[in-house]
């Protein structure tokens, strides 16, 4: 069953999204509609937690006030997602997938490698220790799921842009597509791949990424909705062809971001 059919208690999700849409400036509206027009997309767009408990009035006031910010984010593809202090980290951080945690893939370091294909100069696969040796940084950002929940986490890893540079990726290509150990897939546009907060993540909350959050590697993209943050990544492909993804193929728009 689709993750997206859960009822939202307290507010009529469709009406809320419809009213919010009316208040948006033209360009935001187009992006929002093409991004699936979900509560999650609304949260990303406004930088404001949109949850089941929020009153419609609060949300709409917020949206009208934040038009400027929204416009800025839309005209600047490098706009940064907000960052938070460690005290804001959500504990425990939720697990989510299209299956339960018991069925999450169990990856062994010795069997794992990151396959690199497509428009790159060097297609040799990477082992985990080679990736760990690249320069790493930490971000504390909010993960937003279209199901209507969000949570703040701390993620440590290597900028995807740094990795793409090292493998000689053609950064004029349109897409980077990811495949995961259990078959999940997703794709992002090149601009998002090169965004400074888009990260190949190896640690959650200072510890090696646990199985729940995608061991040994996930791609963390705080400017895109949760479903565009692939866990258990085993393969990365640079291409001009749009290859879709698990949710994208079920009708969730490719954009799904700011
Ligand atoms: N491999 C894989 N990656 C995935 C998913 C999945 O089912 N499999 N679900 C996506 C969705 S919809 C969400 S909200 C986040 C959840 O990440 P979390 O378990 O770290 O909270 O992972 C995303 N990446
Ligand atoms: Mo999600």
Coordinates of C-alpha atoms and ligand atoms in Angstrom, one line a residue:
X1 CA 0.0 0.0 0.0
X2 CA 1.2 3.5 -0.7
X3 CA 2.8 5.3 2.1
X4 CA 1.0 8.4 1.1
X5 CA -2.6 7.4 1.9
X6 CA -2.4 7.8 5.6
X7 CA -5.1 10.1 7.0
X8 CA -4.0 13.5 8.3
X9 CA -5.7 14.1 11.6
X10 CA -7.1 17.5 12.4
X11 CA -6.6 19.2 9.1
X12 CA -8.0 18.4 5.6
X13 CA -4.7 17.9 3.8
X14 CA -6.1 18.6 0.4
X15 CA -7.8 21.8 1.4
X16 CA -4.7 23.0 3.2
X17 CA -2.5 22.3 0.2
X18 CA -5.1 24.0 -2.1
X19 CA -5.3 27.1 0.0
X20 CA -1.6 27.4 0.4
X21 CA -1.2 27.1 -3.4
X22 CA -3.4 30.1 -3.9
X23 CA -1.2 32.3 -1.8
X24 CA 2.0 31.4 -3.6
X25 CA 3.7 33.6 -6.2
X26 CA 3.4 32.3 -9.7
X27 CA 6.8 30.7 -10.0
X28 CA 6.6 29.0 -6.6
X29 CA 3.2 27.8 -7.4
X30 CA 4.4 26.1 -10.6
X31 CA 7.3 24.5 -8.9
X32 CA 5.1 23.4 -6.0
X33 CA 2.5 21.8 -8.3
X34 CA 5.1 20.1 -10.4
X35 CA 6.7 18.9 -7.2
X36 CA 3.7 16.8 -6.2
X37 CA 2.0 19.5 -4.0
X38 CA 2.3 17.5 -0.8
X39 CA 2.5 18.6 2.8
X40 CA 6.2 17.6 2.7
X41 CA 6.8 19.8 -0.3
X42 CA 5.1 22.6 1.5
X43 CA 7.3 22.2 4.5
X44 CA 10.4 22.3 2.3
X45 CA 9.1 25.4 0.5
X46 CA 8.2 27.4 3.6
X47 CA 10.9 26.2 5.9
X48 CA 8.1 25.7 8.4
X49 CA 7.1 22.5 10.0
X50 CA 3.8 21.5 8.4
X51 CA 2.2 18.7 10.5
X52 CA -1.1 17.2 11.3
X53 CA -1.4 19.3 14.4
X54 CA -0.9 22.7 12.7
X55 CA -3.8 24.9 12.1
X56 CA -4.6 26.0 8.6
X57 CA -4.6 29.7 9.6
X58 CA -1.1 29.4 11.1
X59 CA 0.3 27.8 8.0
X60 CA -1.3 30.2 5.6
X61 CA -0.1 33.3 7.6
X62 CA 3.3 31.7 7.5
X63 CA 3.3 31.2 3.7
X64 CA 2.3 34.8 3.0
X65 CA 5.0 36.1 5.2
X66 CA 7.6 33.9 3.7
X67 CA 7.0 34.6 0.0
X68 CA 10.3 36.5 -0.2
X69 CA 12.3 33.6 1.2
X70 CA 10.5 31.2 -1.1
X71 CA 11.3 33.4 -4.1
X72 CA 14.9 33.6 -3.0
X73 CA 15.2 29.8 -2.8
X74 CA 13.6 29.4 -6.2
X75 CA 15.9 31.8 -8.0
X76 CA 19.0 30.5 -6.3
X77 CA 19.4 26.8 -6.8
X78 CA 22.3 26.8 -4.3
X79 CA 20.2 28.1 -1.5
X80 CA 21.1 26.3 1.7
X81 CA 18.7 24.2 3.7
X82 CA 18.6 25.5 7.4
X83 CA 21.0 23.9 9.8
X84 CA 20.3 23.3 13.6
X85 CA 22.2 22.9 16.9
X86 CA 22.8 19.4 18.2
X87 CA 20.2 20.0 20.9
X88 CA 17.5 20.0 18.1
X89 CA 18.4 16.4 16.9
X90 CA 15.3 14.1 17.0
X91 CA 15.9 11.1 19.2
X92 CA 15.1 8.4 18.3
X93 CA 15.3 9.3 14.6
X94 CA 12.5 7.5 12.7
X95 CA 13.2 4.6 10.3
X96 CA 11.2 4.6 7.1
X97 CA 11.2 2.5 4.0
X98 CA 8.6 0.6 1.9
X99 CA 9.1 -2.4 4.2
X100 CA 9.8 -2.8 8.0
X101 CA 13.2 -2.6 9.6
X102 CA 13.4 -6.4 9.8
X103 CA 13.5 -6.6 6.1
X104 CA 16.2 -3.8 5.7
X105 CA 19.2 -5.0 3.7
X106 CA 22.0 -6.4 5.8
X107 CA 25.2 -5.2 4.0
X108 CA 28.7 -6.5 4.9
X109 CA 31.6 -4.2 4.3
X110 CA 33.7 -7.0 2.6
X111 CA 31.0 -7.6 0.0
X112 CA 30.2 -4.0 -0.6
X113 CA 31.5 -1.6 -3.3
X114 CA 30.1 1.5 -4.9
X115 CA 29.7 1.0 -8.6
X116 CA 30.2 4.1 -10.8
X117 CA 28.8 4.1 -14.3
X118 CA 27.8 6.4 -17.1
X119 CA 29.4 9.7 -18.1
X120 CA 32.5 9.5 -15.9
X121 CA 36.1 9.3 -16.8
X122 CA 36.9 6.6 -14.2
X123 CA 34.3 3.8 -13.7
X124 CA 36.3 1.7 -11.2
X125 CA 34.3 0.7 -8.2
X126 CA 35.1 2.2 -4.7
X127 CA 35.6 0.3 -1.5
X128 CA 34.4 1.7 1.8
X129 CA 37.8 2.6 3.3
X130 CA 38.7 4.6 0.1
X131 CA 35.5 6.6 0.5
X132 CA 36.2 7.1 4.3
X133 CA 39.5 8.6 3.4
X134 CA 38.0 11.5 1.4
X135 CA 37.4 14.8 3.3
X136 CA 34.3 14.6 5.5
X137 CA 32.0 17.2 7.1
X138 CA 28.9 17.1 9.3
X139 CA 25.5 18.7 8.8
X140 CA 22.6 18.9 11.2
X141 CA 19.5 19.3 8.9
X142 CA 15.9 18.4 8.7
X143 CA 14.7 15.3 6.8
X144 CA 11.2 15.8 5.4
X145 CA 9.0 12.9 4.3
X146 CA 5.9 13.4 2.1
X147 CA 4.0 11.3 4.5
X148 CA 3.8 14.3 6.7
X149 CA 6.6 13.8 9.2
X150 CA 10.0 15.4 9.6
X151 CA 13.0 14.9 11.9
X152 CA 16.3 16.6 12.5
X153 CA 19.5 14.5 12.2
X154 CA 23.2 14.8 12.1
X155 CA 24.9 13.3 9.1
X156 CA 28.6 13.0 8.4
X157 CA 30.2 12.3 5.0
X158 CA 31.8 13.5 1.8
X159 CA 30.3 16.1 -0.5
X160 CA 28.9 14.3 -3.5
X161 CA 30.3 17.2 -5.7
X162 CA 33.8 16.2 -4.4
X163 CA 33.3 12.6 -5.3
X164 CA 32.0 13.5 -8.8
X165 CA 35.0 15.6 -9.3
X166 CA 37.4 12.8 -8.4
X167 CA 35.8 10.3 -10.7
X168 CA 35.8 12.9 -13.5
X169 CA 32.0 13.0 -13.9
X170 CA 30.7 15.1 -16.8
X171 CA 28.9 17.7 -14.7
X172 CA 27.1 19.0 -17.8
X173 CA 25.1 15.8 -17.7
X174 CA 21.5 16.1 -16.5
X175 CA 21.1 13.4 -13.9
X176 CA 22.7 11.3 -11.2
X177 CA 20.8 8.1 -10.6
X178 CA 21.2 5.8 -7.6
X179 CA 20.5 2.1 -7.1
X180 CA 20.3 0.6 -3.6
X181 CA 21.1 -2.9 -2.2
X182 CA 17.4 -4.0 -2.0
X183 CA 16.5 -2.5 -5.4
X184 CA 15.2 0.9 -4.4
X185 CA 16.2 3.6 -6.9
X186 CA 16.0 7.4 -7.3
X187 CA 17.4 10.1 -9.4
X188 CA 18.4 13.7 -8.9
X189 CA 19.2 16.6 -11.3
X190 CA 22.9 17.5 -11.6
X191 CA 22.4 20.9 -9.9
X192 CA 21.1 19.1 -6.8
X193 CA 24.0 16.6 -7.0
X194 CA 26.5 19.4 -7.0
X195 CA 24.7 21.3 -4.1
X196 CA 27.2 21.9 -1.2
X197 CA 24.9 20.1 1.3
X198 CA 24.4 17.0 -0.9
X199 CA 26.4 14.4 0.9
X200 CA 27.6 10.8 0.6
X201 CA 26.8 9.9 4.2
X202 CA 28.7 7.4 6.3
X203 CA 27.8 8.4 9.9
X204 CA 24.6 9.2 11.7
X205 CA 24.9 11.2 15.0
X206 CA 28.7 10.6 15.0
X207 CA 28.4 6.8 14.7
X208 CA 28.9 4.5 11.7
X209 CA 25.6 4.6 9.8
X210 CA 23.4 1.9 11.4
X211 CA 21.5 -0.6 9.3
X212 CA 18.2 1.4 9.8
X213 CA 19.6 4.5 8.2
X214 CA 21.4 2.9 5.2
X215 CA 24.7 1.2 6.1
X216 CA 27.2 1.6 4.6
X217 CA 26.2 4.6 2.6
X218 CA 23.2 6.8 2.0
X219 CA 23.0 10.1 0.0
X220 CA 21.7 12.9 2.2
X221 CA 20.0 15.7 0.3
X222 CA 18.4 18.3 2.7
X223 CA 17.0 20.3 -0.2
X224 CA 15.0 17.4 -1.4
X225 CA 12.2 15.3 0.1
X226 CA 13.0 12.1 2.0
X227 CA 12.3 9.7 -0.8
X228 CA 15.1 11.4 -2.8
X229 CA 17.6 10.4 -0.1
X230 CA 18.6 6.9 -1.0
X231 CA 19.9 4.5 1.7
X232 CA 22.1 1.3 1.1
X233 CA 23.4 2.9 -2.1
X234 CA 25.4 0.4 -4.3
X235 CA 25.5 2.2 -7.6
X236 CA 25.7 5.7 -9.0
X237 CA 25.1 6.5 -12.6
X238 CA 25.7 9.9 -14.4
X239 CA 23.5 10.3 -17.5
X240 CA 21.5 12.5 -19.7
X241 CA 18.6 10.0 -19.6
X242 CA 16.0 10.3 -17.0
X243 CA 15.9 6.9 -15.3
X244 CA 13.2 7.6 -12.7
X245 CA 13.0 5.8 -9.4
X246 CA 10.9 3.7 -7.0
X247 CA 8.4 6.5 -6.1
X248 CA 9.0 8.6 -9.2
X249 CA 7.7 5.7 -11.3
X250 CA 4.5 5.7 -9.1
X251 CA 3.8 9.3 -10.0
X252 CA 5.8 11.3 -7.6
X253 CA 7.3 14.1 -9.5
X254 CA 11.0 14.2 -10.1
X255 CA 11.5 17.7 -8.7
X256 CA 10.3 17.2 -5.1
X257 CA 12.3 19.9 -3.5
X258 CA 12.5 23.6 -2.9
Ligands
LIG1 N1 17.1 2.2 -0.2 C1 16.1 2.9 0.3 N2 16.2 4.2 0.5 C2 15.2 5.0 0.9 C3 13.9 4.4 1.1 C4 13.8 3.0 0.9 O1 12.7 2.4 1.1 N3 14.9 2.3 0.5 N4 12.9 5.2 1.6 C5 13.0 6.7 1.4 C6 12.0 7.4 2.2 S1 10.5 7.6 1.6 C7 12.4 8.1 3.4 S2 11.4 9.1 4.2 C8 13.8 7.9 3.9 C9 13.8 7.5 5.4 O2 15.1 7.5 5.9 P1 15.3 7.1 7.4 O3 15.0 5.7 7.6 O4 16.8 7.4 7.7 O5 14.4 8.0 8.2 O6 14.6 7.0 3.1 C10 14.4 7.1 1.8 N5 15.4 6.3 1.1
LIG2 MO1 9.6 9.4 2.8

